[in-house]
Short mmCIF file of C-alpha atoms in Angstrom, two decimals:
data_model
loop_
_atom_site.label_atom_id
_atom_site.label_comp_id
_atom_site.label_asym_id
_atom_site.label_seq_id
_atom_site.Cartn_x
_atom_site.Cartn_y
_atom_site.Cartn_z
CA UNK A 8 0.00 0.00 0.00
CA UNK A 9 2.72 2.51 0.76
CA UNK A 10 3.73 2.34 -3.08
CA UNK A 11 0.69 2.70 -4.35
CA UNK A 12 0.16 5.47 -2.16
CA UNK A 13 3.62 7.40 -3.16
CA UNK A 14 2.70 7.01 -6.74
CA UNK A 15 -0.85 8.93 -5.72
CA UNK A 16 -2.56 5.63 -7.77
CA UNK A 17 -5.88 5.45 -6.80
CA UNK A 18 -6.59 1.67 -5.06
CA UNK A 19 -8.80 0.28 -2.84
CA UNK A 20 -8.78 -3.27 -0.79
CA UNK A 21 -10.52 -6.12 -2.14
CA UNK A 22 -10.81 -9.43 -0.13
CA UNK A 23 -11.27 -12.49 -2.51
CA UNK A 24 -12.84 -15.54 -2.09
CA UNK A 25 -13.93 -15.33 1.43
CA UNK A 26 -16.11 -18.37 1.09
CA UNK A 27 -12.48 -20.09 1.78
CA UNK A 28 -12.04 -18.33 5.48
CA UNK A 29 -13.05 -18.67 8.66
CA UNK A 30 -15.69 -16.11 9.44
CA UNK A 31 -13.99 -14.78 12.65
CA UNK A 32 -10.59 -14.49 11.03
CA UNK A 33 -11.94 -12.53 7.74
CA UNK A 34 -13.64 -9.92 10.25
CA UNK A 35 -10.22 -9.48 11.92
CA UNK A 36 -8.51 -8.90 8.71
CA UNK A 37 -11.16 -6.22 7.66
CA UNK A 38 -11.01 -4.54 10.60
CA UNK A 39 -7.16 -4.41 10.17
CA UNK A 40 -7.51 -2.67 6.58
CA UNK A 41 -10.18 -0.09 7.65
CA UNK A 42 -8.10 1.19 11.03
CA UNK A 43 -5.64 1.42 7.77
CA UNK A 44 -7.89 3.11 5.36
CA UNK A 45 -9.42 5.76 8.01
CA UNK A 46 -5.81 6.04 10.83
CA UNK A 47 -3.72 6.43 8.49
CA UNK A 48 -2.87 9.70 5.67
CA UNK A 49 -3.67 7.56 2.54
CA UNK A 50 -5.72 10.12 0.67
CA UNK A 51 -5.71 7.83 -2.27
CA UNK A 52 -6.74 4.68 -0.49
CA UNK A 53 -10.76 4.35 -1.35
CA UNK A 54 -11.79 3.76 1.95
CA UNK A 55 -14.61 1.23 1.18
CA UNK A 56 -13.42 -2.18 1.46
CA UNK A 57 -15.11 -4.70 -0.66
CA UNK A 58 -15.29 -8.88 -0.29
CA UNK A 59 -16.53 -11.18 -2.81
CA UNK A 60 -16.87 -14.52 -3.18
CA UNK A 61 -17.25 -16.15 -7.25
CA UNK A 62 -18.13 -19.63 -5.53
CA UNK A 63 -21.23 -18.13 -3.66
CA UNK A 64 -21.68 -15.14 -6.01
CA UNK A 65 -20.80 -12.75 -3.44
CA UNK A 66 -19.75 -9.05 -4.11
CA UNK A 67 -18.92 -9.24 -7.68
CA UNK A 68 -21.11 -6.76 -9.12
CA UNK A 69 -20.62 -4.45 -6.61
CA UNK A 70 -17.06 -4.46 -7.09
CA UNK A 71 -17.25 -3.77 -10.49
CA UNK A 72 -19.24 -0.79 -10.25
CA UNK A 73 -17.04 0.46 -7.14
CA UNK A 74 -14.39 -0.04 -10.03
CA UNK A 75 -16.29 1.71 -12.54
CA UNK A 76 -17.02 4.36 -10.49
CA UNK A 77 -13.39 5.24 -9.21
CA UNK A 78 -11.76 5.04 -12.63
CA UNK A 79 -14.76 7.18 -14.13
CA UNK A 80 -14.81 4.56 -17.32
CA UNK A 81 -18.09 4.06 -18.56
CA UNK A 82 -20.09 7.14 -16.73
CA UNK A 83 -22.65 6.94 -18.82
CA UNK A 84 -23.65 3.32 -18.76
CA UNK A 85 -25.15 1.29 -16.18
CA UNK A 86 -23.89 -1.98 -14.92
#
């Protein structure tokens, strides 16, 4: 993350197939990346942290329009 945020690249945290971790430890490892996203300066960090899941269909659409919508491709189509 501190590359990313020297090179001022906008990024943002996904967490991937989830269905594959324990429930307790995945909470613990999101709570780790937002104390991240909102204690520390990291302007470009998106501060919304997204989890999906392809096996249980989890999250994928919104991630892509969280995507969409930070990169501004596509602003005038829908998802």
């Amino acid at each position: 993350m501190d590359f990313l945020h020297d090179l001022g690249a906008l990024y943002q945290v996904v967490f991937t197939k989830v269905d594959t971790v324990n429930r307790t430890e995945l909470e613990k490892q999101i709570e780790k990346a937002r104390d991240v996203a909102l204690n520390a300066k990291r302007m470009s960090m998106n501060p919304v942290i997204q989890v999906t899941s392809v096996k249980e269909r989890f999250g994928i659409k919104e991630l892509q329009r969280q995507l969409v919508s930070m990169t501004g491709l596509l602003a005038n189509q829908r998802l």
